Short mmCIF file of C-alpha atoms in Angstrom, two decimals:
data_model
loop_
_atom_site.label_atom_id
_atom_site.label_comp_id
_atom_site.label_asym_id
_atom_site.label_seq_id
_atom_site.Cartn_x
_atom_site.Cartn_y
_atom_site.Cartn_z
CA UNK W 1 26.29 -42.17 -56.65
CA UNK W 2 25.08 -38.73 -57.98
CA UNK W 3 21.59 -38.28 -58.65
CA UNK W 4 21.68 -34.89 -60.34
CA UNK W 5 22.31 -34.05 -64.20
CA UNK W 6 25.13 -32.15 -65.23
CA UNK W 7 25.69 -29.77 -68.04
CA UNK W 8 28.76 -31.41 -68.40
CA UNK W 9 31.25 -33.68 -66.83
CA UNK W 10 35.18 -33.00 -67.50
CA UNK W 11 37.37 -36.42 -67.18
CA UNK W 12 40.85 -35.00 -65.36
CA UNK W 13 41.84 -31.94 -63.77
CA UNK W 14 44.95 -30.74 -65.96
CA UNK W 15 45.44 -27.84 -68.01
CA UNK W 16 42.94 -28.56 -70.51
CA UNK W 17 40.51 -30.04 -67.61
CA UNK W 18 40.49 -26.78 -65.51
CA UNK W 19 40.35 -24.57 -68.53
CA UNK W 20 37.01 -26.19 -69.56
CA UNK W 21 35.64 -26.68 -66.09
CA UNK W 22 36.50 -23.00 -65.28
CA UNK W 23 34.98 -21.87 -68.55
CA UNK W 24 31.36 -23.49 -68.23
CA UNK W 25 31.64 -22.43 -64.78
CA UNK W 26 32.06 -19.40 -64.79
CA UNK W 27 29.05 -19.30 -67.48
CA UNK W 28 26.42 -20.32 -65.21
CA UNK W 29 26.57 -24.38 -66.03
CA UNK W 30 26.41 -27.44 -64.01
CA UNK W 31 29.52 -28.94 -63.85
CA UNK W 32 31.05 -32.40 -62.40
CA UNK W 33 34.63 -32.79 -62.45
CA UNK W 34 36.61 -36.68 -62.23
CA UNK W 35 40.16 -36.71 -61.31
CA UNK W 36 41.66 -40.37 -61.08
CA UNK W 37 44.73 -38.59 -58.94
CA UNK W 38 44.83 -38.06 -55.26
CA UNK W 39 44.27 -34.22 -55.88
CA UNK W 40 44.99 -32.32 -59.21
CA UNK W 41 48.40 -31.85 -60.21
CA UNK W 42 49.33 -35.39 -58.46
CA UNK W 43 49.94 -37.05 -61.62
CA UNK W 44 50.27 -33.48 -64.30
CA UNK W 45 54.08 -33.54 -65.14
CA UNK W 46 54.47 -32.38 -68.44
CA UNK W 47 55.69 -28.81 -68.71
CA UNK W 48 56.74 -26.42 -66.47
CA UNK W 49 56.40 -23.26 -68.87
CA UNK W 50 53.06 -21.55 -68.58
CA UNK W 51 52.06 -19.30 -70.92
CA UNK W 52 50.54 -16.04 -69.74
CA UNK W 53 48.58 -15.04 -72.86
CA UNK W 54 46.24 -18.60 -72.97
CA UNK W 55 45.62 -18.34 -69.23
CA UNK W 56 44.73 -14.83 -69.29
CA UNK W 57 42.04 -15.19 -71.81
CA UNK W 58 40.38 -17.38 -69.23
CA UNK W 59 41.19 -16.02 -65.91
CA UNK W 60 43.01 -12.31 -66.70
CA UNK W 61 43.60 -11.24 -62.85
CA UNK W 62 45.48 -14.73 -62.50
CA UNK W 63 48.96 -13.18 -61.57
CA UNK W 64 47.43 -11.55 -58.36
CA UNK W 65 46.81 -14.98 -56.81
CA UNK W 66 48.43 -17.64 -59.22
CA UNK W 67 51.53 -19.80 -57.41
CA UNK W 68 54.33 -18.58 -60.10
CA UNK W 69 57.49 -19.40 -60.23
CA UNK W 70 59.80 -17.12 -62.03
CA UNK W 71 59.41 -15.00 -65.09
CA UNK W 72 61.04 -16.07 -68.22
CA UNK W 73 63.62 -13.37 -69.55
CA UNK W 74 66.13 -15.93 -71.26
CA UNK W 75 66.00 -18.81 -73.12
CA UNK W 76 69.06 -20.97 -74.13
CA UNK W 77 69.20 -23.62 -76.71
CA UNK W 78 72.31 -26.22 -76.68
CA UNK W 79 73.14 -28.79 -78.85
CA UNK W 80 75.34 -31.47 -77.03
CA UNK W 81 77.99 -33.63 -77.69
CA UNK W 82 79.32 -35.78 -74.21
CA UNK W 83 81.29 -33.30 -73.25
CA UNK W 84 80.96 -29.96 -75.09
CA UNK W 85 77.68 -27.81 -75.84
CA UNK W 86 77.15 -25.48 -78.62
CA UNK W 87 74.59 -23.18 -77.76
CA UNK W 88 72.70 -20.02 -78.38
CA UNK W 89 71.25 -17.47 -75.82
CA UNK W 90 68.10 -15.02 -76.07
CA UNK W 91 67.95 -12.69 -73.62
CA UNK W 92 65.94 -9.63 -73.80
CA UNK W 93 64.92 -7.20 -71.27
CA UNK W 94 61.38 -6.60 -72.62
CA UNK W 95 60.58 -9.51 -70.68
CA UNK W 96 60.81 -7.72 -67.92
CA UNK W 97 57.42 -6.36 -68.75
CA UNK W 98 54.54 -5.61 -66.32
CA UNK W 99 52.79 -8.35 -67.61
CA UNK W 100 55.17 -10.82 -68.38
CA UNK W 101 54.59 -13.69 -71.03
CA UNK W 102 56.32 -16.68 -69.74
CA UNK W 103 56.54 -18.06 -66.48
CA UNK W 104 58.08 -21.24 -64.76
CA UNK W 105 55.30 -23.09 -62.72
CA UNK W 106 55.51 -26.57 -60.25
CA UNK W 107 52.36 -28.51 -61.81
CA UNK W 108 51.42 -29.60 -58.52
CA UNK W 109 50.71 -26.51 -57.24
CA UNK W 110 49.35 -24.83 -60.11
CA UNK W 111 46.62 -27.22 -61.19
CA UNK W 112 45.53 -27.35 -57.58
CA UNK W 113 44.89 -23.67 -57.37
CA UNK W 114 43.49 -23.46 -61.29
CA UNK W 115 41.12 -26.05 -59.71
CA UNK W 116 39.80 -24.37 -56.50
CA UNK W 117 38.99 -21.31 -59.23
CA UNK W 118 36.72 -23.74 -61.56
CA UNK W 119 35.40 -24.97 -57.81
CA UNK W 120 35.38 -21.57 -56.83
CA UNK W 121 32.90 -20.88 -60.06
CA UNK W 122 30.36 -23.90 -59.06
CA UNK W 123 32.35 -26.89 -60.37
CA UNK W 124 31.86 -30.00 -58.16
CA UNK W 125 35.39 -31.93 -58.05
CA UNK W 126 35.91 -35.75 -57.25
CA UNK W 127 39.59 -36.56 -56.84
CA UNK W 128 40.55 -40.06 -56.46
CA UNK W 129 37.34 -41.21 -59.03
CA UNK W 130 38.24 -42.88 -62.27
CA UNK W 131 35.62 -42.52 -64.82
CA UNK W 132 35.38 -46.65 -66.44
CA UNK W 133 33.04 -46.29 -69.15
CA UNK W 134 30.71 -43.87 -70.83
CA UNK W 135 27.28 -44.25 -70.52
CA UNK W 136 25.27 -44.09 -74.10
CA UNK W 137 21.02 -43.88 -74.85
CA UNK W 138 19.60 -46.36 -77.15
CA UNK W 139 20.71 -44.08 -80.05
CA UNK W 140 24.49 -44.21 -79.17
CA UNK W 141 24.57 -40.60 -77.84
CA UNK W 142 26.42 -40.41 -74.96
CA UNK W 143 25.36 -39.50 -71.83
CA UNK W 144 27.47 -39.91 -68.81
CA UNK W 145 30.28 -42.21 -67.56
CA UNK W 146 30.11 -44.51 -65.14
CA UNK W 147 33.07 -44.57 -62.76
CA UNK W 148 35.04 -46.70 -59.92
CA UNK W 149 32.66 -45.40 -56.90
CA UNK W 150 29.25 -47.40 -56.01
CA UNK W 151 26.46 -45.99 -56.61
CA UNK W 152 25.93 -46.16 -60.16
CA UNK W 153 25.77 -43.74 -62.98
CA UNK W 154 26.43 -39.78 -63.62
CA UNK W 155 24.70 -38.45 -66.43
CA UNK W 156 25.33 -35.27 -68.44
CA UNK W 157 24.16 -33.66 -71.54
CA UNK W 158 28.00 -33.89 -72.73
CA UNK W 159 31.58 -35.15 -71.48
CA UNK W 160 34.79 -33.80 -71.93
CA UNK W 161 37.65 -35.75 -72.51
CA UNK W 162 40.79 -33.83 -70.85
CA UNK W 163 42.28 -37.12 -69.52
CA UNK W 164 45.69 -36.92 -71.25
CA UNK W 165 47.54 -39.08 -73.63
CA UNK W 166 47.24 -42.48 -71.54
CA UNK W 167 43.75 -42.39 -70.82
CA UNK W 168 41.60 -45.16 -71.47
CA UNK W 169 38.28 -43.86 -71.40
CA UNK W 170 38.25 -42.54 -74.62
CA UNK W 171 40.27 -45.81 -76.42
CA UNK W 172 37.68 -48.48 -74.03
CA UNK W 173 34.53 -46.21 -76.09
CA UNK W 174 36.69 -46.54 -79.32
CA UNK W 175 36.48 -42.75 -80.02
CA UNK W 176 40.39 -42.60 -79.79
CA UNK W 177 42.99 -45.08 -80.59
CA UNK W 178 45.89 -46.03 -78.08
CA UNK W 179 48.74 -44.18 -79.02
CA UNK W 180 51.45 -45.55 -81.16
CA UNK W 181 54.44 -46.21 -79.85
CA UNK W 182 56.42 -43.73 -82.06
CA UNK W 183 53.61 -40.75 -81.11
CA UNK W 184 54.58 -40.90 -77.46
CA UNK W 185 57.65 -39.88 -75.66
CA UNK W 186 58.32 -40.66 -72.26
CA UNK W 187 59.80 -37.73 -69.99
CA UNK W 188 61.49 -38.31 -66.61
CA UNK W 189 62.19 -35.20 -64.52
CA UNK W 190 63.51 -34.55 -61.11
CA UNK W 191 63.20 -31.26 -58.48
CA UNK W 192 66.89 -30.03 -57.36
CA UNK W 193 66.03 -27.58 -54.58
CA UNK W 194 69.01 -25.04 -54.08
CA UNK W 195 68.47 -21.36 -52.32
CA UNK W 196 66.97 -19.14 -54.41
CA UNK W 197 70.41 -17.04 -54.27
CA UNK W 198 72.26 -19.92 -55.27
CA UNK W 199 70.20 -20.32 -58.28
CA UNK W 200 70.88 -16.76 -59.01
CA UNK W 201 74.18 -16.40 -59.27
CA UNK W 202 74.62 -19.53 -60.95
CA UNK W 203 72.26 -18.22 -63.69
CA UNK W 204 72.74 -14.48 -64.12
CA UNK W 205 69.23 -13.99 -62.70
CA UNK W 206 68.22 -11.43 -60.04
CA UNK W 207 64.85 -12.26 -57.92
CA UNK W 208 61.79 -13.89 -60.03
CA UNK W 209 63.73 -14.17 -63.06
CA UNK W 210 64.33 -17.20 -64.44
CA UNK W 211 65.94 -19.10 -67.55
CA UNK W 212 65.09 -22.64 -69.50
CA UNK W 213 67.78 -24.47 -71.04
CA UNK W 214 66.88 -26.91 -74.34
CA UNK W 215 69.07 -29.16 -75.28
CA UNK W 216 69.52 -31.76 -78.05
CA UNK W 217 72.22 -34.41 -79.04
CA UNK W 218 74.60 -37.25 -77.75
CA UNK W 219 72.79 -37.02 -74.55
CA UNK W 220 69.82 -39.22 -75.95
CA UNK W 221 71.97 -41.49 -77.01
CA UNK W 222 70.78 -41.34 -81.14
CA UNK W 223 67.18 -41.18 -80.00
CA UNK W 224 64.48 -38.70 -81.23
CA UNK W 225 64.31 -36.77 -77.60
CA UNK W 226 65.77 -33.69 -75.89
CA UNK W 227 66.92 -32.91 -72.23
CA UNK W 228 65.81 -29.36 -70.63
CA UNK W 229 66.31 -27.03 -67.19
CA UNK W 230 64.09 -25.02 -66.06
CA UNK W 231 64.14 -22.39 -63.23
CA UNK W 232 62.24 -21.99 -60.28
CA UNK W 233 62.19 -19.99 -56.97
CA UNK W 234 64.32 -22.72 -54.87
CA UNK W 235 64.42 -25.54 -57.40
CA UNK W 236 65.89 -26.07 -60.93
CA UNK W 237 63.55 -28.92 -62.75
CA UNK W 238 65.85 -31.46 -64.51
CA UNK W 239 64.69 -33.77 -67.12
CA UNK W 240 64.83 -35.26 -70.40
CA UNK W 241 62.50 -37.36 -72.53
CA UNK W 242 62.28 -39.56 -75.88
CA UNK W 243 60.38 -41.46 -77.86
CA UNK W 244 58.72 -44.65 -76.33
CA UNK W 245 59.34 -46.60 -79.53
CA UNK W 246 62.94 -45.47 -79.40
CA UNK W 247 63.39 -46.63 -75.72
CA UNK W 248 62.24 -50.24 -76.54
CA UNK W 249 64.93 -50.67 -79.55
CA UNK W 250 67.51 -48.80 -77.64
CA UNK W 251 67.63 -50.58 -74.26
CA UNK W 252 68.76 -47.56 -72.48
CA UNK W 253 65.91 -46.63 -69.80
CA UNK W 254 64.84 -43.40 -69.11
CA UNK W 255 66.44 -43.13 -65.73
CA UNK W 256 69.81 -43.78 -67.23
CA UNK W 257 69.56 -40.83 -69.96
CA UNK W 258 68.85 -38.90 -67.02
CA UNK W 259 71.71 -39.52 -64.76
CA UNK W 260 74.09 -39.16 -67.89
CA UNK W 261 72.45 -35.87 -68.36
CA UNK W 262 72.58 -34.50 -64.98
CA UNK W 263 76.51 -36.13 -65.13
CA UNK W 264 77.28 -33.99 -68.05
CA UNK W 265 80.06 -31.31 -67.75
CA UNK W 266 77.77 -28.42 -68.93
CA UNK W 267 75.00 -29.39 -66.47
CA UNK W 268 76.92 -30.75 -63.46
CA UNK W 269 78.06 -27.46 -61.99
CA UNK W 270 74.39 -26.17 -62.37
CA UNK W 271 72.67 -28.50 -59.83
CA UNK W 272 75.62 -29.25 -57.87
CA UNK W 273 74.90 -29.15 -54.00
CA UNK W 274 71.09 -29.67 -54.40
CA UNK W 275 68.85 -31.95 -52.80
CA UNK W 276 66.51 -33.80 -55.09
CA UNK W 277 63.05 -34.21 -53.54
CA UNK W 278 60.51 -35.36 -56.09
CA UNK W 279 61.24 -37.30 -58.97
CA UNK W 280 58.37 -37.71 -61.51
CA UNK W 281 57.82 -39.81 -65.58
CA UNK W 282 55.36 -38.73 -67.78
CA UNK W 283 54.00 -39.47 -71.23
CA UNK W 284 53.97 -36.69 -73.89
CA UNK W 285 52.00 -36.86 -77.32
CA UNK W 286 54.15 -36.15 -80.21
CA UNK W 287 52.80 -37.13 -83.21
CA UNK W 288 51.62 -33.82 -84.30
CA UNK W 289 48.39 -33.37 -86.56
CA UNK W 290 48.30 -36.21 -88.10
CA UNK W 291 48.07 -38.33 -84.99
CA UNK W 292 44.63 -36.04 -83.99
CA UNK W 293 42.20 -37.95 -83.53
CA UNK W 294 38.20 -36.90 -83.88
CA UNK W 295 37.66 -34.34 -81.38
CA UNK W 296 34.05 -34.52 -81.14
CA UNK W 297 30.72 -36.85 -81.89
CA UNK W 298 27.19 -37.41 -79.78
CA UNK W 299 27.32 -36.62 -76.92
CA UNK W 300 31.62 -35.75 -76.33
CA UNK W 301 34.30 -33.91 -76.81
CA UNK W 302 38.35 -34.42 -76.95
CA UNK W 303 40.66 -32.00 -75.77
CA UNK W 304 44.30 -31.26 -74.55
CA UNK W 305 46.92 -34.18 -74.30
CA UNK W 306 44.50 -36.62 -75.31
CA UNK W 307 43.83 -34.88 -78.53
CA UNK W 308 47.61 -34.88 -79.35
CA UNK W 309 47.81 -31.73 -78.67
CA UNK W 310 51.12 -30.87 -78.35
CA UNK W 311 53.20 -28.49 -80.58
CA UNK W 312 56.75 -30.67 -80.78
CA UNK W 313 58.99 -28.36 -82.43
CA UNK W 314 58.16 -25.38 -79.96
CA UNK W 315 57.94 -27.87 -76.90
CA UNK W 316 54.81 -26.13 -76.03
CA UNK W 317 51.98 -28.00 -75.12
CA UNK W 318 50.00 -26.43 -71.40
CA UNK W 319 49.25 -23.52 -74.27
CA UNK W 320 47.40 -25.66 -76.55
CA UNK W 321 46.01 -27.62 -73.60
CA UNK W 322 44.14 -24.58 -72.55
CA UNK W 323 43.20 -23.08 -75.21
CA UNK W 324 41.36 -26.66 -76.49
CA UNK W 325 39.71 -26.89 -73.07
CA UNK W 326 38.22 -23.01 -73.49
CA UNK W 327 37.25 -23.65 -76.60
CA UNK W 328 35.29 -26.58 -75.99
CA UNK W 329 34.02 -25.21 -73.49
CA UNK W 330 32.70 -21.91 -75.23
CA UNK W 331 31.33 -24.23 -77.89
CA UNK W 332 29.29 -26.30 -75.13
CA UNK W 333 27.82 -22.95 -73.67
CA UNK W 334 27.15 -21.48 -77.11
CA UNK W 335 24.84 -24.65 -77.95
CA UNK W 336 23.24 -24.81 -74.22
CA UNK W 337 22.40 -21.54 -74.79
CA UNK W 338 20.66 -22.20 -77.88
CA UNK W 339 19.16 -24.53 -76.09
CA UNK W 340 19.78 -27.39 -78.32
CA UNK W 341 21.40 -31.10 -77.88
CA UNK W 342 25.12 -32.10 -77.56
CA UNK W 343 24.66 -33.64 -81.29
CA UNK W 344 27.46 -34.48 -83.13
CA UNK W 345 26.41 -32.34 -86.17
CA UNK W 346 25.99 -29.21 -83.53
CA UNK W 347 29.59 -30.05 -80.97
CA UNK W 348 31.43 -29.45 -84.68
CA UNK W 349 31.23 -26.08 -83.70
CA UNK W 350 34.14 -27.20 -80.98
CA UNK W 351 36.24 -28.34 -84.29
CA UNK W 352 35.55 -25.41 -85.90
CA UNK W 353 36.92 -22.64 -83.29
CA UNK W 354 40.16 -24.94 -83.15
CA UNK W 355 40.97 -24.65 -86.80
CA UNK W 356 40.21 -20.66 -86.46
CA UNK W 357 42.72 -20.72 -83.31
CA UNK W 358 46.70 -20.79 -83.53
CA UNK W 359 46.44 -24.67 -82.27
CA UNK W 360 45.54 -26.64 -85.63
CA UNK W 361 47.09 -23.70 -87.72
CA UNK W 362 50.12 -24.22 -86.11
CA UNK W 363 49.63 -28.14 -85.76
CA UNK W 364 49.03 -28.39 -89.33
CA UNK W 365 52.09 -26.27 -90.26
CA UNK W 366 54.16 -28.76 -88.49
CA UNK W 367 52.43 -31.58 -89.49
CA UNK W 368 55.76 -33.83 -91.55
CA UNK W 369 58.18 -33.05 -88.70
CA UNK W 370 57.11 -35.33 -86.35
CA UNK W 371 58.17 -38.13 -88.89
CA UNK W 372 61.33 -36.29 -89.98
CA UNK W 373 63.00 -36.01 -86.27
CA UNK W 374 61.96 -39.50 -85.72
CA UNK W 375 63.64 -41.09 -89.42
CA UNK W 376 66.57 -38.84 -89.17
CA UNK W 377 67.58 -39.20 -85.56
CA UNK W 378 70.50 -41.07 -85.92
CA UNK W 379 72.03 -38.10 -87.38
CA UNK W 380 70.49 -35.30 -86.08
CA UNK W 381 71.01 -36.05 -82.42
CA UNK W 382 74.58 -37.94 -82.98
CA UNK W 383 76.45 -37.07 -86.18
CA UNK W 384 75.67 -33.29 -86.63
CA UNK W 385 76.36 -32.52 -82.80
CA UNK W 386 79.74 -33.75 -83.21
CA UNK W 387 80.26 -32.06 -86.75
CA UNK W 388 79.44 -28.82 -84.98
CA UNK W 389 81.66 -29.22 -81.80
CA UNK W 390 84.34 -30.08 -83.57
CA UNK W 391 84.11 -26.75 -86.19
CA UNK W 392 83.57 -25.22 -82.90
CA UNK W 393 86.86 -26.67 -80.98
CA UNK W 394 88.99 -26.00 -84.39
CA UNK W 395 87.64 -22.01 -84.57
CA UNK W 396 88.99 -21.40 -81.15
CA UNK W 397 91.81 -23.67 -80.27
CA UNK W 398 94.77 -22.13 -81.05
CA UNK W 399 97.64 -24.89 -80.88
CA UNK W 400 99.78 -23.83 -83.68
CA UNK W 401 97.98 -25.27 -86.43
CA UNK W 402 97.51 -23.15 -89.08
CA UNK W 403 94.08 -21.77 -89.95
CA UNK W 404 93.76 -22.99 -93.47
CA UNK W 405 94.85 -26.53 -92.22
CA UNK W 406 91.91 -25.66 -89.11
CA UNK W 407 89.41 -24.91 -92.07
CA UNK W 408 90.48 -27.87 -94.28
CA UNK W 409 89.85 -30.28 -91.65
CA UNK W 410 86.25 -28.24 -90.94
CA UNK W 411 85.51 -28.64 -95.12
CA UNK W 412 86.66 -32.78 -94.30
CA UNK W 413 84.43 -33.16 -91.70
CA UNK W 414 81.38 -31.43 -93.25
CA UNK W 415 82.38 -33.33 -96.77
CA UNK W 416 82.01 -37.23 -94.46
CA UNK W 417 78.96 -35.52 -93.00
CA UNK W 418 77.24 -35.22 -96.51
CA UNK W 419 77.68 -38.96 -96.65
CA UNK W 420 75.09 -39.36 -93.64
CA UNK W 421 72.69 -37.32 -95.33
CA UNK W 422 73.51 -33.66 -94.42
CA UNK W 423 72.10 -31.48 -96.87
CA UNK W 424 68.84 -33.94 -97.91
CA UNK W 425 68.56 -33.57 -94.16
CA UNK W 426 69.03 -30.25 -94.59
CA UNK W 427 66.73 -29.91 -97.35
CA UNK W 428 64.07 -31.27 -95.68
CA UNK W 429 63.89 -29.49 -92.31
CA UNK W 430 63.70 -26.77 -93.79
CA UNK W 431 60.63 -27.85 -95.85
CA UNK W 432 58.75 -29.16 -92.75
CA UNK W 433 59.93 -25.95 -91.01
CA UNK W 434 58.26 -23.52 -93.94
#
């Protein structure tokens, strides 16, 4: 197919895909680029948040030319019962900044333009080419992949694995296992196009401002998972997402948790009147550090969703997807410019720079809540919601019951609450949390 030798080939054209392909780029190497999806973006679902700071240490003028959606300035967080939310608002006018640190993006249109910048640097991209196997030498080093086109082979002195949670390359060459069940979650999201105006007044927003909404509770139904809202120019991105493991027990699909979500009385008057246009399910990684697999060996490197690289207690994931792909990518060039082999013992520098960097510090800080969410779900997401709405409902109805009676029934409720596990709970959040 491709007589030439690469520096290096990158496997998918997401977050952590463009960052390295950009990166070794822009550095002078040769770089091939596989993208199994009609163009990039066509199958990159996951998030909607981009974070300024990651992006900027690869590409720093990218606000003069990047498709952006709205700058955050608020973020809300609600915890739901099926027809109240508690909730708590940050809003802060320093986000207003010049430079601002959070926007809202529409993956589809991002990852195409982060692409045409790696292409833009001398990366060669092939959309609609899935990479089958990787090649090895008689030593086990490997050395290319070989993909779905004729032709035959493409070599490199290294490959990148950027090919999310669900690829197979990586579990087919056994460096990666298939993820478990309970390290997955499956998100389902859908585009509700409204005028920008509308969107606006319905959110307190004035032009390229924007807002995301985080909710957790009743609405999945007892299941490790939240729903979220995010803002864009003419669309407000609904969705909501659990763990696979929980969906098979459950019954309830994805589409259903949805549709009660959009249903909900907090949420209804939000989208109402918009036309939904692109609806869209995705697999997440949440098993946190101790799902990582190894990131590196002869010949390859792992990075972004298919590392498990996903930060579950922020939701933030496109940050650590980048910043894996740069740093592999700096650790490629720093050995090609030593001008020695893509060696197992020398790509550990790639391991290295990610335990120096925020993403395995804050990985590893994180690393038993994973597990906790999932064992305690039962309660977190159905008894404590309702524990709080109901505090809630008795601290501002007034009906002619007297307060103390208001606060006795409050101490009742918290008292049957400790039965379900409240303050071990309790306890040990706030462990995994420190």
């Amino acid at each position: 197919m491709i007589e030439e030798k690469f520096d290096a080939i990158v496997i998918g054209a997401g977050m952590a895909g463009n960052a390295a392909a950009y990166t070794m780029a822009s550095r002078g190497l040769k770089v091939l680029q596989l993208e199994r999806g009609e163009y990039p973006g066509s199958k990159n679902v996951q998030g909607g948040i981009l974070y300024a700071d990651m992006l900027e240490k690869i590409i720093p003028e990218f606000r003069d030319e990047a498709p952006l959606e709205r700058r955050l300035i608020e973020q809300r967080f609600w915890f739901m019962t099926d027809k109240a939310h508690t909730g708590m608002h940050y809003r802060n006018d320093d986000f207003n900044e010049e430079r601002p640190n959070r926007y809202t993006i529409i993956r589809s249109q991002f990852d195409r333009w982060f692409s045409r910048q790696a292409q833009e640097k001398g990366a060669i991209l092939l959309c609609e080419t899935t990479a089958l196997e990787l090649i090895r030498d008689g030593h086990d080093k490997v050395i290319g992949v070989r993909t779905d086109r004729s032709g035959g082979a493409i070599h490199a002195d290294v490959v990148v694995l950027a090919e999310g949670v669900n690829g197979l390359l990586g579990a087919r060459a056994e460096l990666r296992s298939v993820p478990a069940a309970d390290h997955v979650a499956l998100a389902v999201k859908e585009m509700h196009f409204l005028p920008a105006e509308t969107i606006e007044a319905r959110f307190n927003l004035k032009a390229d401002q924007g807002l995301v909404i985080e909710a957790a509770g009743t609405i999945s139904h007892g299941m490790t998972g939240m729903g979220f809202i995010y803002t864009n120019k003419e669309s407000i991105s609904v969705g909501i997402g659990c763990i696979v493991a929980d969906f098979a027990k459950n019954g309830i699909t994805p589409t259903q948790l949805l549709d009660n979500f959009k249903k909900h009385p907090s949420v209804a008057p939000l989208i109402a009147g918009s036309e939904v246009k692109e609806y869209a399910a995705h697999l997440i990684p949440e098993g946190g550090f101790k799902a990582v697999p190894q990131l590196f060996g002869d010949g390859w490197v792992i990075c972004g969703d298919a590392g498990q690289f996903n930060n579950a207690v922020h939701k933030e994931g496109s940050n650590l997807a980048m910043t894996s792909g740069r740093l592999a990518a700096e650790a490629i060039f720093q050995i090609k410019s030593r001008r020695e082999p893509m060696t197992k013992a020398n790509l550990a520098l790639y391991k290295k720079m990610l335990d120096d960097s925020f993403v395995m510090k804050d990985l590893r800080k994180y690393k038993d809540m994973p597990a906790l969410l999932h064992n305690s779900a039962a309660n977190l997401f159905l008894t404590y919601p309702e524990l709080v709405s109901k505090a809630m409902e008795n601290f501002v109805r007034v009906d002619g019951k007297t307060k103390i009676e208001k606060e006795k029934d409050t101490i009742r409720n918290f008292r049957k609450a400790r039965g379900f596990g409240l303050i071990g709970d309790a306890i040990r959040l706030a462990r995994a949390w420190r």
